[in-house]
Amino acid sequence: MTQPNKPSGGNISMTNQPTQPPPPPGPGGPQPVPRQPTPGKPQKRLYRPVTMPLWLLLVIAVVVWLMASTVGRTMAKEDAAAGPGATVTATETETVTEEPTDEPTKAPEPKKTKKPEPEPEPEPEPTLTKAQEQAIGTAEDYLDGGQHFSRKGLIKQLKYEGHSTKAATFAVDYLKINWKKQAAGTAKDYLDDQHFSRSGLINQLEYEGFTHAQAVYGVKKAGL
């Protein structure tokens, strides 16, 4: 029998040898080696955003507000303590910086107060003589009896009664008689007893001693 030829050199080719699979990992077998990072290439770290709860933000805001309020109050107290001095300084500074005006300052003129005029004292009533008192009484008797007179007619009547012209005139002027009213009464007296035209009654009243204006007024009041 011919034996197979052995290759020269004594080396056995591995191509024809079957490859055995590696033993499975187990307690007795080789352990897997962890993969080492490649040197020279740093690994990237993943950062998560830091989030704060809402209540913590509110607490921080309240604390900051309280601190600001405390500081503000302290500064206000310091300003109040130094207030009068600061005010005086500011006032003095403003006074100094005011520019002088060319026009002289005029002092306010005092208001003139009008003195109340004294009320006129009432004139004392003249002392009446006995003759004047009697003439006044006679004139009042005629007027109170319902008779009507003009000024001239009443003086004439008092003189007819015996009073002097001076006493009769004084008495008639003393009584302050409304002669227009006497003219109206005289016109009515005439119309009660007689008949007149308007012009005729005016003439009759003028004949009795009334003025033209008094006679016209009396006739009009009598309804004519």
Coordinates of C-alpha atoms in Angstrom, one line a residue:
M1 CA 0.0 0.0 0.0
T2 CA 1.2 3.5 -0.8
Q3 CA 1.2 6.0 2.1
P4 CA 0.1 9.5 1.4
N5 CA 2.9 12.0 0.9
K6 CA 3.5 14.3 3.9
P7 CA 4.1 17.8 3.1
S8 CA 7.6 19.1 3.4
G9 CA 8.7 21.3 6.2
G10 CA 6.6 19.6 8.8
N11 CA 3.9 22.3 8.8
I12 CA 0.3 21.2 8.7
S13 CA -2.0 23.4 6.8
M14 CA -4.9 24.9 9.0
T15 CA -7.2 25.3 6.1
N16 CA -8.2 21.7 6.1
Q17 CA -8.7 21.5 9.9
P18 CA -12.2 22.1 11.1
T19 CA -12.8 25.2 13.3
Q20 CA -14.3 24.6 16.6
P21 CA -16.8 27.0 18.0
P22 CA -15.8 28.8 21.2
P23 CA -17.2 27.3 24.4
P24 CA -20.4 28.9 25.6
P25 CA -20.1 31.2 28.5
G26 CA -20.8 29.5 31.7
P27 CA -19.7 29.3 35.2
G28 CA -16.7 27.4 34.2
G29 CA -16.0 29.1 30.9
P30 CA -14.4 32.4 30.1
Q31 CA -16.3 35.5 31.2
P32 CA -17.2 38.2 28.6
V33 CA -14.8 41.2 28.7
P34 CA -16.5 44.6 28.9
R35 CA -15.9 46.9 26.0
Q36 CA -13.4 49.6 26.9
P37 CA -13.8 53.1 25.5
T38 CA -11.6 54.1 22.8
P39 CA -8.7 56.2 24.1
G40 CA -8.6 59.8 23.0
K41 CA -12.3 60.2 22.4
P42 CA -14.2 61.6 25.5
Q43 CA -17.7 60.4 26.1
K44 CA -20.6 62.8 25.8
R45 CA -22.6 63.5 29.0
L46 CA -26.3 64.0 28.8
Y47 CA -27.6 66.9 31.0
R48 CA -31.1 67.2 32.0
P49 CA -32.7 70.7 32.5
V50 CA -33.1 71.7 36.1
T51 CA -36.7 72.5 36.8
M52 CA -38.0 74.2 40.0
P53 CA -41.4 73.7 41.4
L54 CA -43.9 76.6 41.3
W55 CA -44.3 76.9 45.0
L56 CA -40.6 77.3 45.5
L57 CA -40.6 80.2 42.9
L58 CA -43.5 81.8 44.8
V59 CA -41.6 81.5 48.1
I60 CA -38.5 83.1 46.6
A61 CA -40.6 86.0 45.1
V62 CA -42.3 86.7 48.5
V63 CA -38.9 86.7 50.3
V64 CA -37.5 89.1 47.8
W65 CA -40.6 91.4 48.1
L66 CA -40.3 91.4 51.9
M67 CA -36.7 92.3 51.8
A68 CA -37.3 95.1 49.3
S69 CA -40.2 96.4 51.5
T70 CA -37.9 96.4 54.6
V71 CA -35.2 98.3 52.8
G72 CA -37.7 100.8 51.5
R73 CA -39.1 101.4 54.9
T74 CA -35.7 101.9 56.4
M75 CA -34.8 104.4 53.7
A76 CA -38.1 106.3 54.2
K77 CA -37.5 106.5 57.9
E78 CA -34.0 107.9 57.2
D79 CA -35.4 110.5 54.8
A80 CA -38.1 111.5 57.3
A81 CA -35.5 112.0 60.0
A82 CA -33.4 114.2 57.7
G83 CA -36.5 115.8 56.1
P84 CA -36.6 119.2 57.8
G85 CA -32.9 119.8 57.2
A86 CA -33.3 118.8 53.5
T87 CA -36.3 121.0 53.1
V88 CA -34.5 124.0 54.5
T89 CA -31.5 123.4 52.3
A90 CA -33.6 123.1 49.2
T91 CA -35.5 126.3 50.1
E92 CA -32.3 128.2 50.8
T93 CA -30.8 127.0 47.5
E94 CA -33.9 128.0 45.5
T95 CA -33.8 131.4 47.2
V96 CA -30.2 132.0 46.3
T97 CA -30.7 130.9 42.7
E98 CA -33.6 133.2 42.0
E99 CA -32.7 135.9 39.6
P100 CA -33.4 139.4 40.7
T101 CA -36.1 141.2 38.8
D102 CA -35.6 144.7 37.5
E103 CA -39.1 145.9 38.6
P104 CA -39.3 146.8 42.3
T105 CA -41.8 144.9 44.3
K106 CA -44.9 146.9 45.1
A107 CA -46.3 146.6 48.5
P108 CA -50.0 145.8 48.5
E109 CA -52.2 148.8 48.9
P110 CA -54.4 148.8 52.0
K111 CA -58.0 148.4 51.2
K112 CA -60.0 151.5 52.0
T113 CA -62.9 150.8 54.2
K114 CA -65.8 153.1 54.0
K115 CA -66.9 154.3 57.3
P116 CA -70.6 153.9 57.8
E117 CA -72.4 157.2 57.5
P118 CA -74.1 158.1 60.7
E119 CA -77.9 158.0 60.5
P120 CA -79.4 161.4 60.6
E121 CA -81.0 162.1 64.0
P122 CA -84.7 162.7 63.9
E123 CA -85.6 166.3 64.1
P124 CA -87.2 167.2 67.3
E125 CA -90.8 168.1 67.0
P126 CA -91.3 171.8 67.3
T127 CA -92.9 173.1 70.5
L128 CA -96.5 174.0 69.5
T129 CA -98.1 177.1 70.7
K130 CA -101.6 177.1 72.0
A131 CA -102.9 178.8 68.8
Q132 CA -101.2 176.2 66.6
E133 CA -102.7 173.3 68.7
Q134 CA -106.2 174.7 68.3
A135 CA -105.8 175.2 64.6
I136 CA -104.6 171.7 64.2
G137 CA -107.5 170.4 66.2
T138 CA -110.0 172.3 64.1
A139 CA -108.5 170.9 60.8
E140 CA -108.6 167.3 62.2
D141 CA -112.3 167.8 63.1
Y142 CA -113.2 168.8 59.5
L143 CA -111.2 165.9 58.0
D144 CA -112.4 163.3 60.4
G145 CA -116.0 164.4 59.7
G146 CA -115.8 163.2 56.1
Q147 CA -115.3 166.6 54.4
H148 CA -112.7 167.1 51.7
F149 CA -110.7 170.2 51.1
S150 CA -107.9 171.5 49.0
R151 CA -104.9 173.1 50.8
K152 CA -106.2 176.6 50.0
G153 CA -109.8 175.6 50.8
L154 CA -108.8 174.2 54.3
I155 CA -106.7 177.3 55.2
K156 CA -109.6 179.4 54.1
Q157 CA -112.0 177.4 56.3
L158 CA -109.7 177.7 59.3
K159 CA -109.5 181.4 58.8
Y160 CA -113.3 181.5 58.6
E161 CA -113.4 179.8 62.0
G162 CA -111.3 182.6 63.4
H163 CA -107.8 181.2 63.3
S164 CA -105.0 183.5 62.1
T165 CA -103.5 183.0 58.7
K166 CA -100.2 181.9 60.3
A167 CA -101.8 179.4 62.6
A168 CA -104.1 178.0 59.9
T169 CA -101.2 177.6 57.4
F170 CA -99.0 175.9 60.1
A171 CA -101.8 173.5 61.0
V172 CA -102.6 172.5 57.4
D173 CA -98.9 171.8 56.6
Y174 CA -98.3 170.1 59.9
L175 CA -100.9 167.4 59.2
K176 CA -99.1 166.1 56.0
I177 CA -102.4 165.7 54.1
N178 CA -102.6 163.7 50.8
W179 CA -104.2 166.3 48.5
K180 CA -104.7 163.9 45.6
K181 CA -106.8 161.8 47.8
Q182 CA -108.8 164.9 48.9
A183 CA -109.3 165.9 45.2
A184 CA -110.8 162.4 44.5
G185 CA -113.1 162.7 47.6
T186 CA -114.3 166.2 46.5
A187 CA -115.0 164.9 42.9
K188 CA -117.1 162.1 44.3
D189 CA -119.0 164.5 46.6
Y190 CA -119.9 166.6 43.6
L191 CA -121.0 163.7 41.5
D192 CA -123.2 162.4 44.3
D193 CA -125.3 165.6 44.3
Q194 CA -124.8 167.1 40.8
H195 CA -124.0 166.3 37.2
F196 CA -120.7 167.4 35.5
S197 CA -118.8 166.8 32.4
R198 CA -115.2 165.7 32.8
S199 CA -113.8 169.1 31.9
G200 CA -116.5 170.9 34.0
L201 CA -115.6 168.8 37.1
I202 CA -111.9 169.5 36.6
N203 CA -112.7 173.2 36.4
Q204 CA -114.8 173.0 39.6
L205 CA -112.0 171.3 41.5
E206 CA -109.5 173.9 40.3
Y207 CA -112.0 176.5 41.6
E208 CA -112.0 174.8 45.0
G209 CA -108.2 175.4 45.1
F210 CA -106.8 172.1 43.8
T211 CA -104.0 172.2 41.2
H212 CA -104.6 171.0 37.7
A213 CA -102.8 167.7 38.2
Q214 CA -104.7 167.1 41.5
A215 CA -108.0 167.9 39.8
V216 CA -107.3 165.5 36.9
Y217 CA -106.3 162.7 39.3
G218 CA -109.4 163.3 41.4
V219 CA -111.8 163.2 38.4
K220 CA -110.2 160.0 37.0
K221 CA -110.5 158.3 40.4
A222 CA -114.1 159.4 40.6
G223 CA -114.7 157.4 37.4
L224 CA -115.3 160.3 35.0

